[in-house]
Structure formats: C-alpha cells, structure tokens
Amino acid sequence: MGRRQELEKRQTLLSRFGRLVAAETRLDALLTIIAEEVRHILAADRCSVFLVDPYKGELWTKVTLGVEEKILRIPMGQGIAGFVAKTGSAVNIRDAYRDTRFTQDLDRITGYQTRSVLAVPLKGRDGKAVGVFEVLNKSKGAFTDEDEGLLRILATMAASFIENATLYEDLRRSHLETIYRMALVAEFRDQKDTGRHLRRMSRFSGILASAMGLSYLESEDIRYASPLHDIGKVAIPDAILRKPGKLEALEYEEMKRHTIYGSQMLANAESRLLRLAAKIAIAHHEHFDGSGYPYGLKAKEIPIEARIVSVADVFDALVSKRVYKGAWTVEDARSYVQGQAGKLFDPEVVECLFKSFDDVLSAMEEENRRILEDETVKEAFPQHLQGIDQHPHV
Ligand code: C2E
Ligand code: SIN
Ligand code: SIN
Ligand code: FE
C-alpha cells in the first residue's frame, strides 16, 4: 500500500473510532469497543485497557477466560501497565519475557503468551494517568514509532470518553442505589428478612421479562423498577400491615390501597425507571380475569410489566414466611401458580415461568445463599449494584 493510501486508511479508521466511542456511554461497552477497534487499527493480536482504581492504588482490566469475564487487578507500579501508569511514559518492547518489568502474572492467569508490547498512558483532564492502553503481539514484527504515535492519539481520544462514562456510571449507580433503598424502606417494617423478597422478585421479574421476549434493556428496566412495587405499603398502618392473622374485610380494603399510594408516590417522575415503577405499583394486583384491584383491569389492559411482576411477586410471596402465613414449598407454589394461569395470571407469563424455572430456582438459591452469609442491611444490597463489571445500562 502506498504512503498516501496508508494515511487515508488511517484517517478513516480514526474517524470511525471517534464515532463509535462517542456513541457509547456505558463504561463496560465502551471499553470493549475501544479494545476491539484499537486492536484492529494497530494490527495487534490483543488490546487491553487498564483503568486506575485510585482508592485501591491498583489497575484493573477485564479479561475473558473461556466464557467468563473476570476483573484482574495489578498493584500500581507492577508489570508493564503498572510501570506506565506510575511513570506516565510509554513502553515499546519486542520481547516481553526479556524485560524485567514484565511479571508474566497475567499470562499465567490467561494462558496467553505475550511477545511484543506497546503501552501508553491514558491521561485524564488533569494530566494524571487514569489508565493504560496496551496492545500485544503485533501481527508482523514489532510495534513501530509510528504505531506509538497512533496509539497516543487513540489514547487521547479515548481518555475523555472513559472519564465521562465513569462519571455517568457513578450517577447511574447512585440512582439505582437510591431506588433500591427506597424499596427497602417499605419492606423494612413489613418483613424481618429485609430485602430478601425484593431481590428475589426483582431477579424473577427480569428473567420472566426476557423469557417473554422483551429486549435486554426492557428486561433490565423491569428488574430495577420492580422492587418498588409495594412502596405504597409505607402508608399502611402497623395494625394492618403487621397483623399476625387474617385481615378483616375493611382492613383488606385499606391494604389494597397500597397500590394507589405507591403510584401516587411515584407519579409524574422524570426518570424512566420511576415512571415504570409507578406503572407496576398501580397494576401489580390486577388479575388477568378482571377480578383484581384497584381497577379490575382485564388481560392485555394490564400493562405487560405488571403482568410479569405479579407472577414473580406472588410466587415469591408464597415461598416466603409472612407475619400472617408460613412459607410454602416450591412445589406447592409452583402448582398454585399453574392453577391460576388465566385466572390471576397471564397464561403466557406462567408458561415463561415454567420454561425458565431452572434459572428462577438458581436465582433464588443464589439470593438465599447471600443472606446466609451476612444478615446486615449493607449486605442485603444487591451485588449487581456494587461492581462496575456486572453493571448494566441505563
Ligand atoms: P404479600 O404478602 O407480599 O402478598 C402478595 C400476594 O401474594 C398476595 O396479594 C396474594 O396474591 C399472594 N399470597 C401471599 N400469601 C398468600 C397465601 O397464603 N395464599 C394465597 N392464595 N396467596 C397468597 P394480596 O392477597 O392482594 O395481598 C396483598 C398484601 O396484603 C400482601 O402482600 C400482604 O402484605 C397483605 N395481606 C394479604 N392478606 C393478609 C392477611 O391475611 N394478613 C395480613 N397481615 N396481611 C395480609
Ligand atoms: C502487563 O501486562 O502490563 C502487566 C502484567 C505483567 O507484567 O505480567
Ligand atoms: C435517570 O433518569 O436518572 C436514569 C435512569 C432512568 O431513568 O432510566
Ligand atoms: Fe403488593
């Protein structure tokens, strides 16, 4: 290829890179796009993006081991990436195993054999390294000075997008955390096992939504909004909410109002998730045959999200102990739900429950195990809100 063509090709790749990274605000997806593009542009076999974790004094990167994605961490100053992050200078070596800075630690974990390495710092707005770009094993020969120049340009472009995505990620996480804590408030007075029912029914709702063919984003929204379905119970007096026995007719009438209270608390929200939560709160006790409350809506008049959450909620309420009832066995809960297909529940959602019953059971076991490990409210907080690696979209 001539020099001129070479330059033109580079231009095209650079503008494509800019376009792709600018379009992505999810940190997770952004890192994947960046790594894939850079690998391609520099004709390298691999590209790793390491990010600085200033609180831990470490660098972390995501690697794929078989089908699993794992976060690997290395101390600042250690390895090639650690050296680059600490000193802010680039490293270009032909044979990593002959370089004393290279520790082979990551190769040992990933089973990869690194030969040539080109690494440049990712500098944030204040000039400090926020991470490191590393490309490994040039397809032919070693990385050139020109490759280094190119990687520096890409690093500059990527750094500001990574910084923005990180800020956005923080915002999103605090938003989801707030939603979850709000749901805990309602549940706190109602049940001893704070959060257990919420986490399980939220997982079930997400699983059922996917099984119903809703998109990943829609299913995730339902998963995050569903814990707020009973938020209206905060307005129900203790004498009713915590009554150990069966409710009198009038008490039950008041109890039913938790759907309306909940939707009033969430009404007219700006946030998409809170608007969805309001829709679920008002309709999660409607029945498919029209016998539910508060409005007696029928079949498809009930929003799909509420039809899904209703199955998830009742199934989990049955297997849980309440002040007014003991815990049912999974088998009993299962046949109850089956018997209510077309009556309380949308038969399609019931079918999806059975289709994905293995996933539902493993989600349930996973959540129960988590509780046994630690009963504190802090730990009642779902793990998927703790790590960036497992973090979904907005
Ligand atoms: P919850 O305890 O979260 O139960 C949610 C739904 O699960 C119930 O909606 C019902 O459809 C189903 N469910 C729960 N336990 C049982 C059960 O033992 N048998 C059957 N067949 N279904 C069950 P529902 O009935 O509209 O109740 C809404 C909320 O009202 C309940 O939420 C609970 O907080 C309260 N509640 C209902 N019945 C009683 C009661 O007898 N005593 C007290 N203290 N509260 C009650
Ligand atoms: C790196 O690849 O930069 C760090 C890992 C190592 O030096 O083995
Ligand atoms: C937000 O509105 O703060 C983002 C979450 C959402 O509404 O989906
Ligand atoms: Fe409810």
Tab-separated table of C-alpha atoms in Angstrom, residues 22 70 105 150 173 175 187 227 252 256 267 274 299 342:
chain	number	residue	atom	x	y	z
A	22	ALA	CA	-18.674	8.918	21.184
A	70	LYS	CA	-13.168	-11.606	35.033
A	105	ASP	CA	1.332	-12.703	36.066
A	150	LEU	CA	-1.093	6.418	16.662
A	173	ARG	CA	-25.191	3.603	40.221
A	175	HIS	CA	-29.626	6.405	41.007
A	187	GLU	CA	-40.084	-3.652	53.162
A	227	PRO	CA	-38.562	-3.701	43.804
A	252	TYR	CA	-58.114	-5.709	53.471
A	256	LYS	CA	-55.434	-2.832	48.793
A	267	ALA	CA	-46.402	9.731	39.916
A	274	LEU	CA	-39.510	5.598	38.325
A	299	ALA	CA	-55.942	-9.315	30.244
A	342	GLY	CA	-55.718	-17.412	33.007
